[in-house]
């Protein structure tokens, strides 16, 4: 069965620090990849997605992610975080033949001003 | 205009009671879902309906009964509430759930926080 691993469960950074959150999955075929963000007390919102084409995907609020097929990874990056980026971040992967995406367990990001 | 809306946003109730959460989407999507998010933020799929037909029913106690009167609505009724049912319940929708156009992109509602005392 498909699995999605987010190795960093809790990340604490100061403002202006760079961010990289890891996401690895286990399926070897065609995948659609997503990062969602959940701000405190709010619902999940799509940050960015990858279906095909350029493996470097740019999303909202300065976030980007890179799909590395050989490493089964889709890491999320931001060069300089802000206090307002404090949130829970979820990676999700939908394999070609499946009906719904599989979510990782989430990474809690706290950014200190 | 909220794309996926849930009511109520907060629900506090006693053990043993029955409660319902309603969800509506105005995106014209064919497929709707219920997810449960526990206190550790883990998201677990509970049910999915495509055009009013149940297509996913994960190992959820039969105290939980989803109902989809039409493809724009998916309600969740919970009987005999237990302490462990306390969580945030998210409704979501997607386009073409069963078709090849299904990208897996989900649109979430704002969540309904259920607290069972």
mmCIF file with all atom_site columns, C-alpha atoms in Angstrom:
data_model
loop_
_atom_site.group_PDB
_atom_site.id
_atom_site.type_symbol
_atom_site.label_atom_id
_atom_site.label_alt_id
_atom_site.label_comp_id
_atom_site.label_asym_id
_atom_site.label_entity_id
_atom_site.label_seq_id
_atom_site.pdbx_PDB_ins_code
_atom_site.Cartn_x
_atom_site.Cartn_y
_atom_site.Cartn_z
_atom_site.occupancy
_atom_site.B_iso_or_equiv
_atom_site.pdbx_formal_charge
_atom_site.auth_seq_id
_atom_site.auth_comp_id
_atom_site.auth_asym_id
_atom_site.auth_atom_id
_atom_site.pdbx_PDB_model_num
ATOM 1   C CA . UNK A 1 1   ? 0.000   0.000  0.000   1.00 0.00 ? 1   UNK A CA 1
ATOM 2   C CA . UNK A 1 2   ? 1.039   3.552  -0.652  1.00 0.00 ? 2   UNK A CA 1
ATOM 3   C CA . UNK A 1 3   ? 2.723   5.338  2.231   1.00 0.00 ? 3   UNK A CA 1
ATOM 4   C CA . UNK A 1 4   ? 3.771   8.937  2.625   1.00 0.00 ? 4   UNK A CA 1
ATOM 5   C CA . UNK A 1 5   ? 6.479   9.893  5.117   1.00 0.00 ? 5   UNK A CA 1
ATOM 6   C CA . UNK A 1 6   ? 7.059   13.316 6.533   1.00 0.00 ? 6   UNK A CA 1
ATOM 7   C CA . UNK A 1 7   ? 10.156  12.861 8.618   1.00 0.00 ? 7   UNK A CA 1
ATOM 8   C CA . UNK A 1 8   ? 10.101  16.221 10.361  1.00 0.00 ? 8   UNK A CA 1
ATOM 9   C CA . UNK A 1 9   ? 7.215   16.197 12.800  1.00 0.00 ? 9   UNK A CA 1
ATOM 10  C CA . UNK A 1 10  ? 8.052   19.505 14.459  1.00 0.00 ? 10  UNK A CA 1
ATOM 11  C CA . UNK A 1 11  ? 10.199  22.290 13.064  1.00 0.00 ? 11  UNK A CA 1
ATOM 12  C CA . UNK A 1 12  ? 11.009  25.513 14.881  1.00 0.00 ? 12  UNK A CA 1
ATOM 13  C CA . UNK A 1 13  ? 12.675  28.372 13.022  1.00 0.00 ? 13  UNK A CA 1
ATOM 14  C CA . UNK A 1 14  ? 13.356  32.050 13.433  1.00 0.00 ? 14  UNK A CA 1
ATOM 15  C CA . UNK A 1 15  ? 12.021  34.533 10.919  1.00 0.00 ? 15  UNK A CA 1
ATOM 16  C CA . UNK A 1 16  ? 14.130  34.827 7.754   1.00 0.00 ? 16  UNK A CA 1
ATOM 17  C CA . UNK A 1 17  ? 15.516  31.301 8.155   1.00 0.00 ? 17  UNK A CA 1
ATOM 18  C CA . UNK A 1 18  ? 15.265  28.944 5.203   1.00 0.00 ? 18  UNK A CA 1
ATOM 19  C CA . UNK A 1 19  ? 12.833  26.047 5.286   1.00 0.00 ? 19  UNK A CA 1
ATOM 20  C CA . UNK A 1 20  ? 12.892  22.582 3.826   1.00 0.00 ? 20  UNK A CA 1
ATOM 21  C CA . UNK A 1 21  ? 10.279  19.986 4.776   1.00 0.00 ? 21  UNK A CA 1
ATOM 22  C CA . UNK A 1 22  ? 10.782  16.440 3.616   1.00 0.00 ? 22  UNK A CA 1
ATOM 23  C CA . UNK A 1 23  ? 8.189   14.223 1.948   1.00 0.00 ? 23  UNK A CA 1
ATOM 24  C CA . UNK A 1 24  ? 8.870   10.731 0.649   1.00 0.00 ? 24  UNK A CA 1
ATOM 25  C CA . UNK A 1 25  ? 6.444   8.205  -0.797  1.00 0.00 ? 25  UNK A CA 1
ATOM 26  C CA . UNK A 1 26  ? 6.594   4.539  -1.590  1.00 0.00 ? 26  UNK A CA 1
ATOM 27  C CA . UNK A 1 27  ? 4.794   4.140  -4.936  1.00 0.00 ? 27  UNK A CA 1
ATOM 28  C CA . UNK A 1 28  ? 6.946   3.606  -8.036  1.00 0.00 ? 28  UNK A CA 1
ATOM 29  C CA . UNK A 1 29  ? 4.498   4.571  -10.761 1.00 0.00 ? 29  UNK A CA 1
ATOM 30  C CA . UNK A 1 30  ? 2.873   7.791  -11.908 1.00 0.00 ? 30  UNK A CA 1
ATOM 31  C CA . UNK A 1 31  ? 1.955   10.092 -9.056  1.00 0.00 ? 31  UNK A CA 1
ATOM 32  C CA . UNK A 1 32  ? 0.256   13.415 -8.446  1.00 0.00 ? 32  UNK A CA 1
ATOM 33  C CA . UNK A 1 33  ? 1.805   15.307 -5.559  1.00 0.00 ? 33  UNK A CA 1
ATOM 34  C CA . UNK A 1 34  ? 0.444   17.982 -3.247  1.00 0.00 ? 34  UNK A CA 1
ATOM 35  C CA . UNK A 1 35  ? 1.378   20.157 -0.324  1.00 0.00 ? 35  UNK A CA 1
ATOM 36  C CA . UNK A 1 36  ? -1.418  21.540 1.812   1.00 0.00 ? 36  UNK A CA 1
ATOM 37  C CA . UNK A 1 37  ? -1.131  24.072 4.625   1.00 0.00 ? 37  UNK A CA 1
ATOM 38  C CA . UNK A 1 38  ? -3.385  24.324 7.674   1.00 0.00 ? 38  UNK A CA 1
ATOM 39  C CA . UNK A 1 39  ? -3.085  27.588 9.600   1.00 0.00 ? 39  UNK A CA 1
ATOM 40  C CA . UNK A 1 40  ? -4.063  27.444 13.283  1.00 0.00 ? 40  UNK A CA 1
ATOM 41  C CA . UNK A 1 41  ? -7.777  26.823 13.620  1.00 0.00 ? 41  UNK A CA 1
ATOM 42  C CA . UNK A 1 42  ? -8.353  26.756 9.887   1.00 0.00 ? 42  UNK A CA 1
ATOM 43  C CA . UNK A 1 43  ? -8.969  24.228 7.123   1.00 0.00 ? 43  UNK A CA 1
ATOM 44  C CA . UNK A 1 44  ? -6.461  22.724 4.729   1.00 0.00 ? 44  UNK A CA 1
ATOM 45  C CA . UNK A 1 45  ? -5.573  24.880 1.750   1.00 0.00 ? 45  UNK A CA 1
ATOM 46  C CA . UNK A 1 46  ? -3.590  23.884 -1.300  1.00 0.00 ? 46  UNK A CA 1
ATOM 47  C CA . UNK A 1 47  ? -0.060  25.334 -1.354  1.00 0.00 ? 47  UNK A CA 1
ATOM 48  C CA . UNK A 1 48  ? 1.107   23.731 -4.567  1.00 0.00 ? 48  UNK A CA 1
ATOM 49  C CA . UNK A 1 49  ? 0.730   20.658 -6.725  1.00 0.00 ? 49  UNK A CA 1
ATOM 50  C CA . UNK A 1 50  ? 2.650   18.639 -9.262  1.00 0.00 ? 50  UNK A CA 1
ATOM 51  C CA . UNK A 1 51  ? 1.073   16.540 -11.985 1.00 0.00 ? 51  UNK A CA 1
ATOM 52  C CA . UNK A 1 52  ? 3.683   16.553 -14.764 1.00 0.00 ? 52  UNK A CA 1
ATOM 53  C CA . UNK A 1 53  ? 6.247   18.749 -16.509 1.00 0.00 ? 53  UNK A CA 1
ATOM 54  C CA . UNK A 1 54  ? 8.817   20.899 -14.743 1.00 0.00 ? 54  UNK A CA 1
ATOM 55  C CA . UNK A 1 55  ? 9.682   19.102 -11.508 1.00 0.00 ? 55  UNK A CA 1
ATOM 56  C CA . UNK A 1 56  ? 10.244  22.414 -9.725  1.00 0.00 ? 56  UNK A CA 1
ATOM 57  C CA . UNK A 1 57  ? 6.835   23.718 -8.797  1.00 0.00 ? 57  UNK A CA 1
ATOM 58  C CA . UNK A 1 58  ? 6.093   27.169 -7.453  1.00 0.00 ? 58  UNK A CA 1
ATOM 59  C CA . UNK A 1 59  ? 3.142   27.717 -5.175  1.00 0.00 ? 59  UNK A CA 1
ATOM 60  C CA . UNK A 1 60  ? 1.548   30.496 -3.196  1.00 0.00 ? 60  UNK A CA 1
ATOM 61  C CA . UNK A 1 61  ? 3.269   32.650 -0.584  1.00 0.00 ? 61  UNK A CA 1
ATOM 62  C CA . UNK A 1 62  ? 6.776   32.035 -1.920  1.00 0.00 ? 62  UNK A CA 1
ATOM 63  C CA . UNK A 1 63  ? 6.753   28.268 -1.433  1.00 0.00 ? 63  UNK A CA 1
ATOM 64  C CA . UNK A 1 64  ? 8.188   25.841 -3.932  1.00 0.00 ? 64  UNK A CA 1
ATOM 65  C CA . UNK A 1 65  ? 8.669   22.090 -4.115  1.00 0.00 ? 65  UNK A CA 1
ATOM 66  C CA . UNK A 1 66  ? 10.885  19.829 -6.160  1.00 0.00 ? 66  UNK A CA 1
ATOM 67  C CA . UNK A 1 67  ? 9.847   16.410 -7.427  1.00 0.00 ? 67  UNK A CA 1
ATOM 68  C CA . UNK A 1 68  ? 12.819  14.053 -7.567  1.00 0.00 ? 68  UNK A CA 1
ATOM 69  C CA . UNK A 1 69  ? 11.513  10.853 -9.093  1.00 0.00 ? 69  UNK A CA 1
ATOM 70  C CA . UNK A 1 70  ? 14.638  8.815  -8.368  1.00 0.00 ? 70  UNK A CA 1
ATOM 71  C CA . UNK A 1 71  ? 14.382  9.647  -4.692  1.00 0.00 ? 71  UNK A CA 1
ATOM 72  C CA . UNK A 1 72  ? 10.572  9.341  -4.465  1.00 0.00 ? 72  UNK A CA 1
ATOM 73  C CA . UNK A 1 73  ? 10.605  12.776 -2.871  1.00 0.00 ? 73  UNK A CA 1
ATOM 74  C CA . UNK A 1 74  ? 8.659   16.012 -3.050  1.00 0.00 ? 74  UNK A CA 1
ATOM 75  C CA . UNK A 1 75  ? 10.293  18.362 -0.568  1.00 0.00 ? 75  UNK A CA 1
ATOM 76  C CA . UNK A 1 76  ? 8.813   21.748 0.248   1.00 0.00 ? 76  UNK A CA 1
ATOM 77  C CA . UNK A 1 77  ? 11.074  24.802 0.441   1.00 0.00 ? 77  UNK A CA 1
ATOM 78  C CA . UNK A 1 78  ? 10.919  28.477 1.242   1.00 0.00 ? 78  UNK A CA 1
ATOM 79  C CA . UNK A 1 79  ? 14.045  30.646 1.246   1.00 0.00 ? 79  UNK A CA 1
ATOM 80  C CA . UNK A 1 80  ? 12.927  32.966 4.053   1.00 0.00 ? 80  UNK A CA 1
ATOM 81  C CA . UNK A 1 81  ? 10.071  32.122 6.416   1.00 0.00 ? 81  UNK A CA 1
ATOM 82  C CA . UNK A 1 82  ? 7.805   34.591 8.157   1.00 0.00 ? 82  UNK A CA 1
ATOM 83  C CA . UNK A 1 83  ? 5.964   34.407 11.452  1.00 0.00 ? 83  UNK A CA 1
ATOM 84  C CA . UNK A 1 84  ? 2.744   34.014 9.451   1.00 0.00 ? 84  UNK A CA 1
ATOM 85  C CA . UNK A 1 85  ? 4.028   30.720 8.022   1.00 0.00 ? 85  UNK A CA 1
ATOM 86  C CA . UNK A 1 86  ? 3.405   29.080 11.391  1.00 0.00 ? 86  UNK A CA 1
ATOM 87  C CA . UNK A 1 87  ? 1.101   26.219 10.478  1.00 0.00 ? 87  UNK A CA 1
ATOM 88  C CA . UNK A 1 88  ? 0.756   22.488 9.916   1.00 0.00 ? 88  UNK A CA 1
ATOM 89  C CA . UNK A 1 89  ? 2.016   21.276 6.532   1.00 0.00 ? 89  UNK A CA 1
ATOM 90  C CA . UNK A 1 90  ? 0.721   18.115 4.871   1.00 0.00 ? 90  UNK A CA 1
ATOM 91  C CA . UNK A 1 91  ? 2.186   16.249 1.950   1.00 0.00 ? 91  UNK A CA 1
ATOM 92  C CA . UNK A 1 92  ? -0.251  14.138 -0.104  1.00 0.00 ? 92  UNK A CA 1
ATOM 93  C CA . UNK A 1 93  ? 0.342   11.689 -2.907  1.00 0.00 ? 93  UNK A CA 1
ATOM 94  C CA . UNK A 1 94  ? -2.126  10.200 -5.336  1.00 0.00 ? 94  UNK A CA 1
ATOM 95  C CA . UNK A 1 95  ? -0.843  7.223  -7.267  1.00 0.00 ? 95  UNK A CA 1
ATOM 96  C CA . UNK A 1 96  ? -2.119  6.685  -10.800 1.00 0.00 ? 96  UNK A CA 1
ATOM 97  C CA . UNK A 1 97  ? -4.529  3.881  -10.104 1.00 0.00 ? 97  UNK A CA 1
ATOM 98  C CA . UNK A 1 98  ? -5.867  4.981  -6.770  1.00 0.00 ? 98  UNK A CA 1
ATOM 99  C CA . UNK A 1 99  ? -8.998  6.889  -6.032  1.00 0.00 ? 99  UNK A CA 1
ATOM 100 C CA . UNK A 1 100 ? -7.912  9.260  -3.296  1.00 0.00 ? 100 UNK A CA 1
ATOM 101 C CA . UNK A 1 101 ? -4.595  10.717 -2.169  1.00 0.00 ? 101 UNK A CA 1
ATOM 102 C CA . UNK A 1 102 ? -2.678  9.408  0.810   1.00 0.00 ? 102 UNK A CA 1
ATOM 103 C CA . UNK A 1 103 ? -1.707  12.060 3.352   1.00 0.00 ? 103 UNK A CA 1
ATOM 104 C CA . UNK A 1 104 ? 1.438   12.209 5.416   1.00 0.00 ? 104 UNK A CA 1
ATOM 105 C CA . UNK A 1 105 ? 1.142   12.749 9.151   1.00 0.00 ? 105 UNK A CA 1
ATOM 106 C CA . UNK A 1 106 ? 1.942   16.439 8.857   1.00 0.00 ? 106 UNK A CA 1
ATOM 107 C CA . UNK A 1 107 ? 4.776   18.693 10.005  1.00 0.00 ? 107 UNK A CA 1
ATOM 108 C CA . UNK A 1 108 ? 4.152   21.383 12.559  1.00 0.00 ? 108 UNK A CA 1
ATOM 109 C CA . UNK A 1 109 ? 6.130   24.541 11.745  1.00 0.00 ? 109 UNK A CA 1
ATOM 110 C CA . UNK A 1 110 ? 6.578   27.261 14.341  1.00 0.00 ? 110 UNK A CA 1
ATOM 111 C CA . UNK A 1 111 ? 8.282   30.465 13.262  1.00 0.00 ? 111 UNK A CA 1
ATOM 112 C CA . UNK A 1 112 ? 9.508   32.772 16.014  1.00 0.00 ? 112 UNK A CA 1
ATOM 113 C CA . UNK A 1 113 ? 9.436   36.504 15.278  1.00 0.00 ? 113 UNK A CA 1
ATOM 114 C CA . UNK B 2 1   ? -18.868 32.510 -1.608  1.00 0.00 ? 1   UNK B CA 1
ATOM 115 C CA . UNK B 2 2   ? -17.543 29.577 0.395   1.00 0.00 ? 2   UNK B CA 1
ATOM 116 C CA . UNK B 2 3   ? -16.810 26.649 -1.897  1.00 0.00 ? 3   UNK B CA 1
ATOM 117 C CA . UNK B 2 4   ? -17.202 23.890 0.703   1.00 0.00 ? 4   UNK B CA 1
ATOM 118 C CA . UNK B 2 5   ? -19.187 24.856 3.761   1.00 0.00 ? 5   UNK B CA 1
ATOM 119 C CA . UNK B 2 6   ? -19.863 22.873 6.909   1.00 0.00 ? 6   UNK B CA 1
ATOM 120 C CA . UNK B 2 7   ? -22.239 23.445 9.793   1.00 0.00 ? 7   UNK B CA 1
ATOM 121 C CA . UNK B 2 8   ? -21.913 23.650 12.677  1.00 0.00 ? 8   UNK B CA 1
ATOM 122 C CA . UNK B 2 9   ? -18.310 24.800 13.164  1.00 0.00 ? 9   UNK B CA 1
ATOM 123 C CA . UNK B 2 10  ? -18.346 23.846 16.830  1.00 0.00 ? 10  UNK B CA 1
ATOM 124 C CA . UNK B 2 11  ? -20.310 21.143 18.578  1.00 0.00 ? 11  UNK B CA 1
ATOM 125 C CA . UNK B 2 12  ? -20.121 20.328 22.284  1.00 0.00 ? 12  UNK B CA 1
ATOM 126 C CA . UNK B 2 13  ? -22.243 17.460 23.515  1.00 0.00 ? 13  UNK B CA 1
ATOM 127 C CA . UNK B 2 14  ? -22.540 14.730 26.108  1.00 0.00 ? 14  UNK B CA 1
ATOM 128 C CA . UNK B 2 15  ? -21.585 11.093 25.676  1.00 0.00 ? 15  UNK B CA 1
ATOM 129 C CA . UNK B 2 16  ? -24.416 9.001  24.319  1.00 0.00 ? 16  UNK B CA 1
ATOM 130 C CA . UNK B 2 17  ? -26.052 11.812 22.349  1.00 0.00 ? 17  UNK B CA 1
ATOM 131 C CA . UNK B 2 18  ? -26.675 11.798 18.597  1.00 0.00 ? 18  UNK B CA 1
ATOM 132 C CA . UNK B 2 19  ? -25.447 14.652 16.417  1.00 0.00 ? 19  UNK B CA 1
ATOM 133 C CA . UNK B 2 20  ? -25.218 15.608 12.760  1.00 0.00 ? 20  UNK B CA 1
ATOM 134 C CA . UNK B 2 21  ? -22.814 17.686 10.689  1.00 0.00 ? 21  UNK B CA 1
ATOM 135 C CA . UNK B 2 22  ? -23.851 19.062 7.326   1.00 0.00 ? 22  UNK B CA 1
ATOM 136 C CA . UNK B 2 23  ? -21.687 19.801 4.294   1.00 0.00 ? 23  UNK B CA 1
ATOM 137 C CA . UNK B 2 24  ? -22.445 21.526 1.034   1.00 0.00 ? 24  UNK B CA 1
ATOM 138 C CA . UNK B 2 25  ? -20.220 22.307 -1.948  1.00 0.00 ? 25  UNK B CA 1
ATOM 139 C CA . UNK B 2 26  ? -20.958 24.758 -4.754  1.00 0.00 ? 26  UNK B CA 1
ATOM 140 C CA . UNK B 2 27  ? -18.059 23.728 -6.987  1.00 0.00 ? 27  UNK B CA 1
ATOM 141 C CA . UNK B 2 28  ? -20.077 21.330 -9.125  1.00 0.00 ? 28  UNK B CA 1
ATOM 142 C CA . UNK B 2 29  ? -17.855 18.446 -8.029  1.00 0.00 ? 29  UNK B CA 1
ATOM 143 C CA . UNK B 2 30  ? -19.007 14.852 -8.318  1.00 0.00 ? 30  UNK B CA 1
ATOM 144 C CA . UNK B 2 31  ? -17.288 13.493 -5.238  1.00 0.00 ? 31  UNK B CA 1
ATOM 145 C CA . UNK B 2 32  ? -17.392 14.382 -1.575  1.00 0.00 ? 32  UNK B CA 1
ATOM 146 C CA . UNK B 2 33  ? -15.516 13.071 1.445   1.00 0.00 ? 33  UNK B CA 1
ATOM 147 C CA . UNK B 2 34  ? -15.472 13.064 5.213   1.00 0.00 ? 34  UNK B CA 1
ATOM 148 C CA . UNK B 2 35  ? -12.104 13.137 6.985   1.00 0.00 ? 35  UNK B CA 1
ATOM 149 C CA . UNK B 2 36  ? -11.420 12.943 10.717  1.00 0.00 ? 36  UNK B CA 1
ATOM 150 C CA . UNK B 2 37  ? -8.479  14.889 12.152  1.00 0.00 ? 37  UNK B CA 1
ATOM 151 C CA . UNK B 2 38  ? -7.399  13.756 15.597  1.00 0.00 ? 38  UNK B CA 1
ATOM 152 C CA . UNK B 2 39  ? -5.615  15.733 18.293  1.00 0.00 ? 39  UNK B CA 1
ATOM 153 C CA . UNK B 2 40  ? -2.250  14.902 16.697  1.00 0.00 ? 40  UNK B CA 1
ATOM 154 C CA . UNK B 2 41  ? -3.443  16.416 13.409  1.00 0.00 ? 41  UNK B CA 1
ATOM 155 C CA . UNK B 2 42  ? -3.529  13.046 11.665  1.00 0.00 ? 42  UNK B CA 1
ATOM 156 C CA . UNK B 2 43  ? -6.030  13.072 8.771   1.00 0.00 ? 43  UNK B CA 1
ATOM 157 C CA . UNK B 2 44  ? -8.002  9.883  8.246   1.00 0.00 ? 44  UNK B CA 1
ATOM 158 C CA . UNK B 2 45  ? -10.460 9.254  5.415   1.00 0.00 ? 45  UNK B CA 1
ATOM 159 C CA . UNK B 2 46  ? -13.816 8.038  6.647   1.00 0.00 ? 46  UNK B CA 1
ATOM 160 C CA . UNK B 2 47  ? -16.215 8.056  3.705   1.00 0.00 ? 47  UNK B CA 1
ATOM 161 C CA . UNK B 2 48  ? -16.485 9.117  0.110   1.00 0.00 ? 48  UNK B CA 1
ATOM 162 C CA . UNK B 2 49  ? -19.529 9.541  -2.112  1.00 0.00 ? 49  UNK B CA 1
ATOM 163 C CA . UNK B 2 50  ? -19.566 9.902  -5.868  1.00 0.00 ? 50  UNK B CA 1
ATOM 164 C CA . UNK B 2 51  ? -22.833 11.209 -7.306  1.00 0.00 ? 51  UNK B CA 1
ATOM 165 C CA . UNK B 2 52  ? -24.718 10.153 -4.160  1.00 0.00 ? 52  UNK B CA 1
ATOM 166 C CA . UNK B 2 53  ? -23.249 6.644  -4.177  1.00 0.00 ? 53  UNK B CA 1
ATOM 167 C CA . UNK B 2 54  ? -21.005 5.436  -1.355  1.00 0.00 ? 54  UNK B CA 1
ATOM 168 C CA . UNK B 2 55  ? -17.630 4.434  -2.784  1.00 0.00 ? 55  UNK B CA 1
ATOM 169 C CA . UNK B 2 56  ? -15.299 4.498  0.213   1.00 0.00 ? 56  UNK B CA 1
ATOM 170 C CA . UNK B 2 57  ? -16.193 3.293  3.653   1.00 0.00 ? 57  UNK B CA 1
ATOM 171 C CA . UNK B 2 58  ? -13.109 2.902  5.776   1.00 0.00 ? 58  UNK B CA 1
ATOM 172 C CA . UNK B 2 59  ? -13.165 0.974  9.038   1.00 0.00 ? 59  UNK B CA 1
ATOM 173 C CA . UNK B 2 60  ? -15.449 3.388  10.760  1.00 0.00 ? 60  UNK B CA 1
ATOM 174 C CA . UNK B 2 61  ? -17.878 2.271  13.515  1.00 0.00 ? 61  UNK B CA 1
ATOM 175 C CA . UNK B 2 62  ? -21.410 1.877  12.229  1.00 0.00 ? 62  UNK B CA 1
ATOM 176 C CA . UNK B 2 63  ? -22.462 4.598  14.675  1.00 0.00 ? 63  UNK B CA 1
ATOM 177 C CA . UNK B 2 64  ? -21.305 6.909  11.883  1.00 0.00 ? 64  UNK B CA 1
ATOM 178 C CA . UNK B 2 65  ? -23.744 7.137  8.999   1.00 0.00 ? 65  UNK B CA 1
ATOM 179 C CA . UNK B 2 66  ? -23.160 9.383  6.017   1.00 0.00 ? 66  UNK B CA 1
ATOM 180 C CA . UNK B 2 67  ? -26.013 10.529 3.817   1.00 0.00 ? 67  UNK B CA 1
ATOM 181 C CA . UNK B 2 68  ? -25.840 12.226 0.447   1.00 0.00 ? 68  UNK B CA 1
ATOM 182 C CA . UNK B 2 69  ? -29.222 13.569 -0.699  1.00 0.00 ? 69  UNK B CA 1
ATOM 183 C CA . UNK B 2 70  ? -27.615 14.937 -3.873  1.00 0.00 ? 70  UNK B CA 1
ATOM 184 C CA . UNK B 2 71  ? -24.100 15.337 -5.190  1.00 0.00 ? 71  UNK B CA 1
ATOM 185 C CA . UNK B 2 72  ? -23.711 18.796 -3.637  1.00 0.00 ? 72  UNK B CA 1
ATOM 186 C CA . UNK B 2 73  ? -24.450 17.630 -0.099  1.00 0.00 ? 73  UNK B CA 1
ATOM 187 C CA . UNK B 2 74  ? -22.890 15.091 2.218   1.00 0.00 ? 74  UNK B CA 1
ATOM 188 C CA . UNK B 2 75  ? -24.052 14.912 5.802   1.00 0.00 ? 75  UNK B CA 1
ATOM 189 C CA . UNK B 2 76  ? -22.605 12.923 8.683   1.00 0.00 ? 76  UNK B CA 1
ATOM 190 C CA . UNK B 2 77  ? -24.767 11.570 11.467  1.00 0.00 ? 77  UNK B CA 1
ATOM 191 C CA . UNK B 2 78  ? -23.179 10.113 14.589  1.00 0.00 ? 78  UNK B CA 1
ATOM 192 C CA . UNK B 2 79  ? -25.150 7.999  17.058  1.00 0.00 ? 79  UNK B CA 1
ATOM 193 C CA . UNK B 2 80  ? -24.284 7.283  20.683  1.00 0.00 ? 80  UNK B CA 1
ATOM 194 C CA . UNK B 2 81  ? -21.315 9.630  20.784  1.00 0.00 ? 81  UNK B CA 1
ATOM 195 C CA . UNK B 2 82  ? -18.194 8.470  22.640  1.00 0.00 ? 82  UNK B CA 1
ATOM 196 C CA . UNK B 2 83  ? -15.265 10.416 24.099  1.00 0.00 ? 83  UNK B CA 1
ATOM 197 C CA . UNK B 2 84  ? -13.014 9.123  21.322  1.00 0.00 ? 84  UNK B CA 1
ATOM 198 C CA . UNK B 2 85  ? -15.201 10.763 18.713  1.00 0.00 ? 85  UNK B CA 1
ATOM 199 C CA . UNK B 2 86  ? -13.883 14.160 19.789  1.00 0.00 ? 86  UNK B CA 1
ATOM 200 C CA . UNK B 2 87  ? -12.006 15.511 16.761  1.00 0.00 ? 87  UNK B CA 1
ATOM 201 C CA . UNK B 2 88  ? -12.249 17.949 13.913  1.00 0.00 ? 88  UNK B CA 1
ATOM 202 C CA . UNK B 2 89  ? -14.285 16.587 11.015  1.00 0.00 ? 89  UNK B CA 1
ATOM 203 C CA . UNK B 2 90  ? -13.474 17.931 7.565   1.00 0.00 ? 90  UNK B CA 1
ATOM 204 C CA . UNK B 2 91  ? -15.666 17.689 4.532   1.00 0.00 ? 91  UNK B CA 1
ATOM 205 C CA . UNK B 2 92  ? -13.935 17.842 1.149   1.00 0.00 ? 92  UNK B CA 1
ATOM 206 C CA . UNK B 2 93  ? -14.834 17.587 -2.505  1.00 0.00 ? 93  UNK B CA 1
ATOM 207 C CA . UNK B 2 94  ? -13.068 16.753 -5.740  1.00 0.00 ? 94  UNK B CA 1
ATOM 208 C CA . UNK B 2 95  ? -13.825 16.638 -9.407  1.00 0.00 ? 95  UNK B CA 1
ATOM 209 C CA . UNK B 2 96  ? -14.359 13.366 -11.306 1.00 0.00 ? 96  UNK B CA 1
ATOM 210 C CA . UNK B 2 97  ? -13.775 11.049 -8.382  1.00 0.00 ? 97  UNK B CA 1
ATOM 211 C CA . UNK B 2 98  ? -14.006 7.848  -10.359 1.00 0.00 ? 98  UNK B CA 1
ATOM 212 C CA . UNK B 2 99  ? -12.745 9.092  -13.701 1.00 0.00 ? 99  UNK B CA 1
ATOM 213 C CA . UNK B 2 100 ? -9.317  9.375  -15.235 1.00 0.00 ? 100 UNK B CA 1
ATOM 214 C CA . UNK B 2 101 ? -9.556  13.121 -14.785 1.00 0.00 ? 101 UNK B CA 1
ATOM 215 C CA . UNK B 2 102 ? -9.347  12.629 -11.023 1.00 0.00 ? 102 UNK B CA 1
ATOM 216 C CA . UNK B 2 103 ? -6.181  14.486 -10.096 1.00 0.00 ? 103 UNK B CA 1
ATOM 217 C CA . UNK B 2 104 ? -6.516  13.865 -6.379  1.00 0.00 ? 104 UNK B CA 1
ATOM 218 C CA . UNK B 2 105 ? -6.806  17.568 -5.579  1.00 0.00 ? 105 UNK B CA 1
ATOM 219 C CA . UNK B 2 106 ? -9.177  18.078 -2.690  1.00 0.00 ? 106 UNK B CA 1
ATOM 220 C CA . UNK B 2 107 ? -11.086 21.184 -1.633  1.00 0.00 ? 107 UNK B CA 1
ATOM 221 C CA . UNK B 2 108 ? -11.695 21.260 2.088   1.00 0.00 ? 108 UNK B CA 1
ATOM 222 C CA . UNK B 2 109 ? -14.377 22.813 4.226   1.00 0.00 ? 109 UNK B CA 1
ATOM 223 C CA . UNK B 2 110 ? -13.485 24.777 7.339   1.00 0.00 ? 110 UNK B CA 1
ATOM 224 C CA . UNK B 2 111 ? -14.006 21.865 9.670   1.00 0.00 ? 111 UNK B CA 1
ATOM 225 C CA . UNK B 2 112 ? -16.425 21.027 12.464  1.00 0.00 ? 112 UNK B CA 1
ATOM 226 C CA . UNK B 2 113 ? -14.855 20.670 15.886  1.00 0.00 ? 113 UNK B CA 1
ATOM 227 C CA . UNK B 2 114 ? -16.727 18.066 17.896  1.00 0.00 ? 114 UNK B CA 1
ATOM 228 C CA . UNK B 2 115 ? -16.145 17.838 21.635  1.00 0.00 ? 115 UNK B CA 1
ATOM 229 C CA . UNK B 2 116 ? -17.743 14.978 23.525  1.00 0.00 ? 116 UNK B CA 1
ATOM 230 C CA . UNK B 2 117 ? -17.882 15.415 27.310  1.00 0.00 ? 117 UNK B CA 1
#
